Tab-separated table of C-alpha atoms and ligand atoms in Angstrom:
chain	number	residue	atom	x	y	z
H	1	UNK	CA	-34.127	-61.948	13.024
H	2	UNK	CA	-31.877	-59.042	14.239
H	3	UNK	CA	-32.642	-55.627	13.423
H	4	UNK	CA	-30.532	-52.572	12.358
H	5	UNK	CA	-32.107	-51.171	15.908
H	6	UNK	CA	-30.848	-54.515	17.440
H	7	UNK	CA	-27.535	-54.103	15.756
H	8	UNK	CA	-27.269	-50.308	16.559
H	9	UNK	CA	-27.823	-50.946	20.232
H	10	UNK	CA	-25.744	-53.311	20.472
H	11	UNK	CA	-23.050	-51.292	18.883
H	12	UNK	CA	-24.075	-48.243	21.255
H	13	UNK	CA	-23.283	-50.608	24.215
H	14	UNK	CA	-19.885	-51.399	23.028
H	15	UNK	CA	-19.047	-47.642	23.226
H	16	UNK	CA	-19.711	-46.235	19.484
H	17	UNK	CA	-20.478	-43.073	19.497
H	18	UNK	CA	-21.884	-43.273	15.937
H	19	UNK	CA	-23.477	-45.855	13.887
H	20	UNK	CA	-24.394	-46.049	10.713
H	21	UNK	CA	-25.465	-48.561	8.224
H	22	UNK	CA	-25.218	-48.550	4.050
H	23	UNK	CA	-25.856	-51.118	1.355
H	24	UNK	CA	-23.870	-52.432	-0.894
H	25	UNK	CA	-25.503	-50.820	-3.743
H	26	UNK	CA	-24.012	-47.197	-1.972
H	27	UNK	CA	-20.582	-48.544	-3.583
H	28	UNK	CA	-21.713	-49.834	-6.869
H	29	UNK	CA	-19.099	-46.717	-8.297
H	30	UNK	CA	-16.297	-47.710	-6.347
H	31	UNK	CA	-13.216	-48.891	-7.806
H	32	UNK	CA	-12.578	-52.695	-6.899
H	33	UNK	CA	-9.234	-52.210	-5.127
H	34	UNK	CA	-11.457	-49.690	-2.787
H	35	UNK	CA	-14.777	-51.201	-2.807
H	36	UNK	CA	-15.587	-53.490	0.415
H	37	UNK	CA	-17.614	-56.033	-1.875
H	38	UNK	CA	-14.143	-57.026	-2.754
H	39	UNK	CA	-13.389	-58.303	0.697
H	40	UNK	CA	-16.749	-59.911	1.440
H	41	UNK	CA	-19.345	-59.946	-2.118
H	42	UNK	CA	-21.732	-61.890	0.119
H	43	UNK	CA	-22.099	-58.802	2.513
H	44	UNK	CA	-25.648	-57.922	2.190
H	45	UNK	CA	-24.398	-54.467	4.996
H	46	UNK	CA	-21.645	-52.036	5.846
H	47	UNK	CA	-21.833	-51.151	9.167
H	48	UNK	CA	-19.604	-47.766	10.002
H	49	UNK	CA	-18.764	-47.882	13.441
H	50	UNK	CA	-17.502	-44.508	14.966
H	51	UNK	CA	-15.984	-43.278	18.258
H	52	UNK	CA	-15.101	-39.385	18.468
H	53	UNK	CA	-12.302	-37.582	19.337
H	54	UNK	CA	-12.558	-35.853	22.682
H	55	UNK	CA	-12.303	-31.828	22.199
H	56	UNK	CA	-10.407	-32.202	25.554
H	57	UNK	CA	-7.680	-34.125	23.315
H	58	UNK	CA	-7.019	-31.161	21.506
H	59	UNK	CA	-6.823	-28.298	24.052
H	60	UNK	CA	-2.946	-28.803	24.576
H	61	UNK	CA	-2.294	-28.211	20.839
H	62	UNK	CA	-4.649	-25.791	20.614
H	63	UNK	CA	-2.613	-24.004	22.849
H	64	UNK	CA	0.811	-25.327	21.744
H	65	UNK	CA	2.060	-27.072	25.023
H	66	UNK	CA	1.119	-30.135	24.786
H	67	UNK	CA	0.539	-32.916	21.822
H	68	UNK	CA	0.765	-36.268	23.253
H	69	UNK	CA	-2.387	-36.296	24.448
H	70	UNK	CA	-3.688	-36.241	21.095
H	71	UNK	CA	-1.804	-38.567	19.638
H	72	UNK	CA	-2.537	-41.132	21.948
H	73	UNK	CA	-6.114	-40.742	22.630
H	74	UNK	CA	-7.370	-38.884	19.697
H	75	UNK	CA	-5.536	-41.132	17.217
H	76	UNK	CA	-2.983	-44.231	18.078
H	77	UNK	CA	-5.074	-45.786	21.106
H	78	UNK	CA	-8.460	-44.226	19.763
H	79	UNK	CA	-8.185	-46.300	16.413
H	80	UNK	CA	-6.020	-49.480	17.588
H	81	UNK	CA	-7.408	-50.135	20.923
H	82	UNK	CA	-10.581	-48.289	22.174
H	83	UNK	CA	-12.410	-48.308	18.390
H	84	UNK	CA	-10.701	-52.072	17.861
H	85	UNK	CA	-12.572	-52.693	20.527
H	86	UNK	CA	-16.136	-51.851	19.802
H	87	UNK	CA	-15.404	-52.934	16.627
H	88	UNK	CA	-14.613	-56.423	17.723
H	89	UNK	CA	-17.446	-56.249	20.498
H	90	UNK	CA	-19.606	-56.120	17.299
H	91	UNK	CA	-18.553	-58.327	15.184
H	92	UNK	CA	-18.924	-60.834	18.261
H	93	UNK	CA	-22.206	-59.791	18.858
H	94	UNK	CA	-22.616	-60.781	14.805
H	95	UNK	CA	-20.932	-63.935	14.743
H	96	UNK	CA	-22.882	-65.271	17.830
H	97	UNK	CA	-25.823	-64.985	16.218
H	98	UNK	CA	-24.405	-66.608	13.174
H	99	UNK	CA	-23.595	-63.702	10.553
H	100	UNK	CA	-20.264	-63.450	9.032
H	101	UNK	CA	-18.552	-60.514	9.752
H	102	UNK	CA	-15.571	-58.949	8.852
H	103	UNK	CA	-14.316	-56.275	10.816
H	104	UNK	CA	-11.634	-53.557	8.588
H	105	UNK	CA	-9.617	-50.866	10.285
H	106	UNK	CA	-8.325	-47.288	8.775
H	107	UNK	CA	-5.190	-47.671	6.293
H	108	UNK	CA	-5.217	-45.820	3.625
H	109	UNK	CA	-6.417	-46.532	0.024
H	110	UNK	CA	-3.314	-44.586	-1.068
H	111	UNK	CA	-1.231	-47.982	-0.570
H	112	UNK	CA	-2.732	-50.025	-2.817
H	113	UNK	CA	-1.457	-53.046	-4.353
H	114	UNK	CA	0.489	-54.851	-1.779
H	115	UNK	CA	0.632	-58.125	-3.756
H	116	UNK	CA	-0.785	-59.046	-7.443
H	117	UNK	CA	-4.273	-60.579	-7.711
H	118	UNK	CA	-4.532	-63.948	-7.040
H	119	UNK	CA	-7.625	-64.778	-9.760
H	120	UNK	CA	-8.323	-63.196	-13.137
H	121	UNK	CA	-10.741	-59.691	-12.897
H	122	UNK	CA	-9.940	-59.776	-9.273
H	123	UNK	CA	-8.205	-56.586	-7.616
H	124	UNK	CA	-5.043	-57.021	-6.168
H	125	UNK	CA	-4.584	-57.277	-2.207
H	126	UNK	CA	-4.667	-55.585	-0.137
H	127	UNK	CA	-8.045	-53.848	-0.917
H	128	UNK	CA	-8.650	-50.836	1.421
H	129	UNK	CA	-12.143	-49.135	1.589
H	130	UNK	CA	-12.021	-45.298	2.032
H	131	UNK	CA	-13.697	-44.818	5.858
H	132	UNK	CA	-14.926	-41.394	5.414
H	133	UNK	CA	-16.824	-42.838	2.030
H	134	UNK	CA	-18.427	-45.465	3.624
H	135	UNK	CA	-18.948	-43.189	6.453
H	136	UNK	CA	-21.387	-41.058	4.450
H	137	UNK	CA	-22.454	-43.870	2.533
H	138	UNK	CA	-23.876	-44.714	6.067
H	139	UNK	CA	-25.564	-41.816	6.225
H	140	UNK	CA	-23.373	-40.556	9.085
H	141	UNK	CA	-22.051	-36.553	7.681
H	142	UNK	CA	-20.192	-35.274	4.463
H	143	UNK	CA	-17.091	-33.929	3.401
H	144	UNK	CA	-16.491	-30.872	3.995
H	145	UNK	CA	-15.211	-27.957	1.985
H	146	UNK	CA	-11.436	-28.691	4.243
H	147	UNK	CA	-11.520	-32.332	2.490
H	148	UNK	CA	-11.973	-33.584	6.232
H	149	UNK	CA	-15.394	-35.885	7.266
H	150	UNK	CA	-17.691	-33.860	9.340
H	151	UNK	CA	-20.482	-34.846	11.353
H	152	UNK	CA	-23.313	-33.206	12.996
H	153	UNK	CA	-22.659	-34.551	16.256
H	154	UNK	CA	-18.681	-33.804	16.183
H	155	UNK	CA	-17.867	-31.817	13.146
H	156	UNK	CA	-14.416	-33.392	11.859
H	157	UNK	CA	-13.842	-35.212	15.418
H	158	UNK	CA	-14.280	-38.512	14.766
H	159	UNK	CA	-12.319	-41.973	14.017
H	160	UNK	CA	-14.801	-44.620	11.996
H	161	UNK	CA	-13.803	-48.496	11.250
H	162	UNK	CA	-16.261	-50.792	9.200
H	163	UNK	CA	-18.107	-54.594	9.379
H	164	UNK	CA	-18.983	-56.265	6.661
H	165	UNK	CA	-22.014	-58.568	7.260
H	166	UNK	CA	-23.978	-60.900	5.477
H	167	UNK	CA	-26.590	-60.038	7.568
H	168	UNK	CA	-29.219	-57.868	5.576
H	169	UNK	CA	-30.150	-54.720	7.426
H	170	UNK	CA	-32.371	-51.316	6.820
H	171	UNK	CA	-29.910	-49.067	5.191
H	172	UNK	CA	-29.637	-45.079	6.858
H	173	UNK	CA	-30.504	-42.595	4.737
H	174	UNK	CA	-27.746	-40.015	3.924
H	175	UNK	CA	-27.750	-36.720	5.942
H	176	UNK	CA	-30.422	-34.750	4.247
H	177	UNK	CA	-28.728	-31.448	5.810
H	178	UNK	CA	-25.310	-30.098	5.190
H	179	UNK	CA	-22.797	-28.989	7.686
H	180	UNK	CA	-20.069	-27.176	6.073
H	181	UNK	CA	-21.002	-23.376	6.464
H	182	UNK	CA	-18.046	-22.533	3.434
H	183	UNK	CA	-17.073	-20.113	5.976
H	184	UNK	CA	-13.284	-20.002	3.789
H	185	UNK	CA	-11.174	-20.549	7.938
H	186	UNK	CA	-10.189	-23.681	6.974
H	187	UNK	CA	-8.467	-21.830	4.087
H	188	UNK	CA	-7.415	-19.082	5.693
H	189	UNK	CA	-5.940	-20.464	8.995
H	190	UNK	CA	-3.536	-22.787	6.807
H	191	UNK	CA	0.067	-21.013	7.306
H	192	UNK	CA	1.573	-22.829	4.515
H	193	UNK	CA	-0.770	-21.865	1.955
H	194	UNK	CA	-1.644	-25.796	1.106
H	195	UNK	CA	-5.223	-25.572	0.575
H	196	UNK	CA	-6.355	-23.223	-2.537
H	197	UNK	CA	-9.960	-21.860	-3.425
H	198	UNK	CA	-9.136	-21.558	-6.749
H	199	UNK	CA	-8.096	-25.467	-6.949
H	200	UNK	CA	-12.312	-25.649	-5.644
H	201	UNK	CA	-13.692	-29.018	-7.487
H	202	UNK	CA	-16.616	-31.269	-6.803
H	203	UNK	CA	-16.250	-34.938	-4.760
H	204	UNK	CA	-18.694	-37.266	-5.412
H	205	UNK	CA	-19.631	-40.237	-2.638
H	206	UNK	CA	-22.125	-42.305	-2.848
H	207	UNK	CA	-23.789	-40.149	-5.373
H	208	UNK	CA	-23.531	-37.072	-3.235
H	209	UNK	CA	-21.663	-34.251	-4.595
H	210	UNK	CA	-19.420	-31.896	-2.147
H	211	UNK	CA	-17.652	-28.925	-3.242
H	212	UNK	CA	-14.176	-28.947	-1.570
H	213	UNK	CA	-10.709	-27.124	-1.738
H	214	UNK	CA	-7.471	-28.429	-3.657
H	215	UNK	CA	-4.898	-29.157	-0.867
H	216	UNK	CA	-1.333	-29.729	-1.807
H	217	UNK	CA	-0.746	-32.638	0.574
H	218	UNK	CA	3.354	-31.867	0.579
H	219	UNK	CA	2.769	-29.206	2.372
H	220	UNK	CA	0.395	-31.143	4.865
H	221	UNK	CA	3.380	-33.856	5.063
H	222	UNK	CA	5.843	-31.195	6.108
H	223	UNK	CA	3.425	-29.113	8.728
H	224	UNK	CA	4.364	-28.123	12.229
H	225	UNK	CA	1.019	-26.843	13.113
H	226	UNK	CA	-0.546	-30.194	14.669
H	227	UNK	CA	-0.841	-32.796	11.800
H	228	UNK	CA	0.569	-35.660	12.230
H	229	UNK	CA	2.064	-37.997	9.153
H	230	UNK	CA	-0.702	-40.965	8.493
H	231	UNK	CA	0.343	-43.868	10.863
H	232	UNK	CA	-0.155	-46.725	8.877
H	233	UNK	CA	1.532	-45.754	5.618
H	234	UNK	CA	3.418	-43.027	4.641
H	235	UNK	CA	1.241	-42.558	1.117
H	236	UNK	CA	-1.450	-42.541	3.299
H	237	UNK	CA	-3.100	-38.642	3.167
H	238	UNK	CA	-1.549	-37.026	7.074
H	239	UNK	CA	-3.955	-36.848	9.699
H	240	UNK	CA	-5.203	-33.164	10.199
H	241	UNK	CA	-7.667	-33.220	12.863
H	242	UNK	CA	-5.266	-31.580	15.432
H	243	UNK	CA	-3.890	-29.358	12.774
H	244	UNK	CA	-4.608	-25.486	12.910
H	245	UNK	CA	-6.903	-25.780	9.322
H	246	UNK	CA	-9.236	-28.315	11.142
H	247	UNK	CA	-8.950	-27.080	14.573
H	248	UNK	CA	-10.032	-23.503	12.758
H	249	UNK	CA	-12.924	-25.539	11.163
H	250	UNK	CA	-14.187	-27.590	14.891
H	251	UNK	CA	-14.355	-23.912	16.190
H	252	UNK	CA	-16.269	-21.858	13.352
H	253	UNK	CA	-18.974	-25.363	12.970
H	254	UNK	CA	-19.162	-24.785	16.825
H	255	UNK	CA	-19.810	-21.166	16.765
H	256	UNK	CA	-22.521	-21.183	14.240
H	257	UNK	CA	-24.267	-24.163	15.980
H	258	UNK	CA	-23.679	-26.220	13.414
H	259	UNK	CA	-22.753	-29.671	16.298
H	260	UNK	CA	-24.882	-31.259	18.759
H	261	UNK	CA	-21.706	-32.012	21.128
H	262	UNK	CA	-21.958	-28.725	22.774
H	263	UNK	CA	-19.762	-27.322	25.700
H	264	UNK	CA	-19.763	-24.582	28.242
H	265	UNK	CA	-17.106	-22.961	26.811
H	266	UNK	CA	-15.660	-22.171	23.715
H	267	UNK	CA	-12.748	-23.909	21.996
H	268	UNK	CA	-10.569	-21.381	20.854
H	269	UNK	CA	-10.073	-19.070	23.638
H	270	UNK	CA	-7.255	-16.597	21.859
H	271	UNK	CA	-5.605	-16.178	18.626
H	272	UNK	CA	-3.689	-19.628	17.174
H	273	UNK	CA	-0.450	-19.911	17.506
H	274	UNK	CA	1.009	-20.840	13.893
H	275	UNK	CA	4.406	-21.836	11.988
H	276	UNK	CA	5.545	-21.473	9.099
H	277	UNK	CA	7.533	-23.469	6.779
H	278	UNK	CA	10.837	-23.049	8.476
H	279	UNK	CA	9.156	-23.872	11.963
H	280	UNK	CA	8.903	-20.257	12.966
H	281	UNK	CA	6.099	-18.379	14.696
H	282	UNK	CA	3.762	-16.383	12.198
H	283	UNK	CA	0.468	-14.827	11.767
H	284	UNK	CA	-2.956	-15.874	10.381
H	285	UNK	CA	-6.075	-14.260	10.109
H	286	UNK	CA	-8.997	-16.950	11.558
H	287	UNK	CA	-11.530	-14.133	12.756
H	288	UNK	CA	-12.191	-12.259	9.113
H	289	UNK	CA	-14.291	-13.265	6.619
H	290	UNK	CA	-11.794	-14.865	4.243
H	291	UNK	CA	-11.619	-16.275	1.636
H	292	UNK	CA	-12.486	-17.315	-1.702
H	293	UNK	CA	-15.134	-19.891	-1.178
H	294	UNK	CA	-17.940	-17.794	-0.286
H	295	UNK	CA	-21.415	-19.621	-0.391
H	296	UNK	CA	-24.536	-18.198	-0.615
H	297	UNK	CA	-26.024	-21.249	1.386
H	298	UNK	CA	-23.178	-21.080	3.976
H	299	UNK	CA	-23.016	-19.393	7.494
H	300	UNK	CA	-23.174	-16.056	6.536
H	301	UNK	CA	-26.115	-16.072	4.300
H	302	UNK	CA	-27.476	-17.988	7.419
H	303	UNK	CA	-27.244	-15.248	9.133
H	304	UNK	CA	-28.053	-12.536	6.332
H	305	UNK	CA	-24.545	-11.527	6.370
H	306	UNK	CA	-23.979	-13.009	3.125
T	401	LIG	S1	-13.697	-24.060	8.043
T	401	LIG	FE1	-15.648	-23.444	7.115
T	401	LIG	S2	-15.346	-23.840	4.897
T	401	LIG	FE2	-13.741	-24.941	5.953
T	401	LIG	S3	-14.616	-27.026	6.151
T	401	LIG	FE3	-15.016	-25.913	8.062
T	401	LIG	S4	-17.073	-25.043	7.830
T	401	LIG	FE4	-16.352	-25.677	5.787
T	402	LIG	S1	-2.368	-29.681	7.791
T	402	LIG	FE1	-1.088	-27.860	8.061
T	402	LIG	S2	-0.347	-27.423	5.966
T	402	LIG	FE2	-2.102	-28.802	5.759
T	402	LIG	S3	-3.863	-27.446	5.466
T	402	LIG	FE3	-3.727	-27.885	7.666
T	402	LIG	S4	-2.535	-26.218	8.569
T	402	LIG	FE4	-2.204	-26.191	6.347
């Protein structure tokens, strides 16, 4: 009988970076036109399959010459073909050994329906699981105070797809440690002003609460300061990882030692360059200790600064 550990390694070999397993009961509060029970309600696993984001993928918007890069190997190629690929490596492993499974890639939950359901009490297609849920379902980070998925290996670099197995496997236990130092630079480093303190509420996954910021995602749609709109779908929420807010977050999670990826240098080597809403050059403040989300179990009580 395969393991989790069997499963794991053979993930690992495929070229995940992380790996994480939850069980079906993790998603017992999840909507049916999110929940991945609705796909497969003979999965007895969700497997999270991850593959990070180089930091090297971000250096040339981090300095502001150069985005491609990114785009191609910290989101297009990273999710369609290098992820696909592990992903598929997987669920080949799986099916050899005779368990069902059903791989599902990143679009967003936002686009739901895409059809009307085809049986009474059933959800209409197409029925999207959210990645970064499962993703902590799996035991595998939290959401952080920027509304972004942060691990403890890479902070928020990191792309995740799922398989859904029938396969029954020893379930991860979800990270008993948080990462999010609600240092406020997330907030601070935005130069359109889109995510707000005072708009804090609680997000609760897989029956974890996180504290995290409002964001007015028109803003995020219309910034020039490395996001990029959501590929698959344009209701989809944009990808951020390369914008300044989440570039602002890799560093500070860096600097306080909050990742095990660690480097020889540090990633932000002199003040951001930032736009603002008309696409012209302005100023934020990423080195003070802004802003409105204080947290007396963050970084700077850490380090008795609090
Ligand atoms: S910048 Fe600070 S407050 Fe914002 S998500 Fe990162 S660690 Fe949390
Ligand atoms: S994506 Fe742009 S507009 Fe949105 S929070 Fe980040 S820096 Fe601000």
């Amino acid at each position: 009988m395969l393991t989790a550990a069997d499963v794991k390694e053979a993930a690992r070999a495929a070229g995940a970076d992380l790996i994480g397993i939850a069980s079906p009961e993790r998603f017992a509060d999840v909507p049916p036109e999110r929940n991945p029970m609705s796909i497969f309600p003979e999965a007895r696993s969700v497997i999270v399959v991850g593959r990070r984001i180089t930091r090297g993928s971000l250096r040339g918007v981090e300095e502001g010459t150069h985005f491609n890069s990114f785009h191609m190997f910290g989101y297009f190629s990273l999710d369609s073909d290098f992820l696909a690929l592990t992903t598929f490596s997987l669920v080949s492993y799986l099916e050899d050994r005779g368990w069902e499974a059903t791989p599902l890639f990143p679009y967003p939950p936002e686009a739901h329906p895409q059809g009307i359901p085809v049986r009474d009490g059933q959800p209409a297609p197409n029925v999207y699981p959210d990645m970064d849920y499962a993703a902590v379902a799996a035991g595998l980070g939290e959401i952080g105070y920027c509304r972004v998925f942060l691990s403890p290996q890479y902070g928020p670099r990191q792309r995740f797809q799922l398989v859904l197995t029938d396969l029954e496997l020893e379930p991860d236990p979800l990270l008993p440690d948080p990462i999010c130092g609600f240092c406020g630079k997330c907030v601070a480093a935005c130069p359109l002003g889109a995510l707000h303190a005072e708009r804090d509420e609680q997000l609760v996954v897989a029956g974890r609460s996180f504290r995290v910021c409002g964001v007015d995602w028109a803003k995020c749609r219309s910034c020039q300061n490395g996001a990029v709109p959501n590929r698959y779908h344009p209701s989809g929420k944009p990808e951020r990882t390369a914008a300044l807010c989440i570039r602002t977050c890799l560093d500070a999670l860096e600097r306080n030692g909050k990742l095990s990826n660690r480097f020889a240098h540090e990633f932000r080597q002199r003040d951001p360059w930032a736009l603002d809403h008309f696409g012209q050059a302005t100023m934020v403040d990423t080195s003070s200790k802004a802003t409105g989300c204080a947290d007396p179990g963050g970084f700077r009580a850490q380090k008795g600064e609090a």
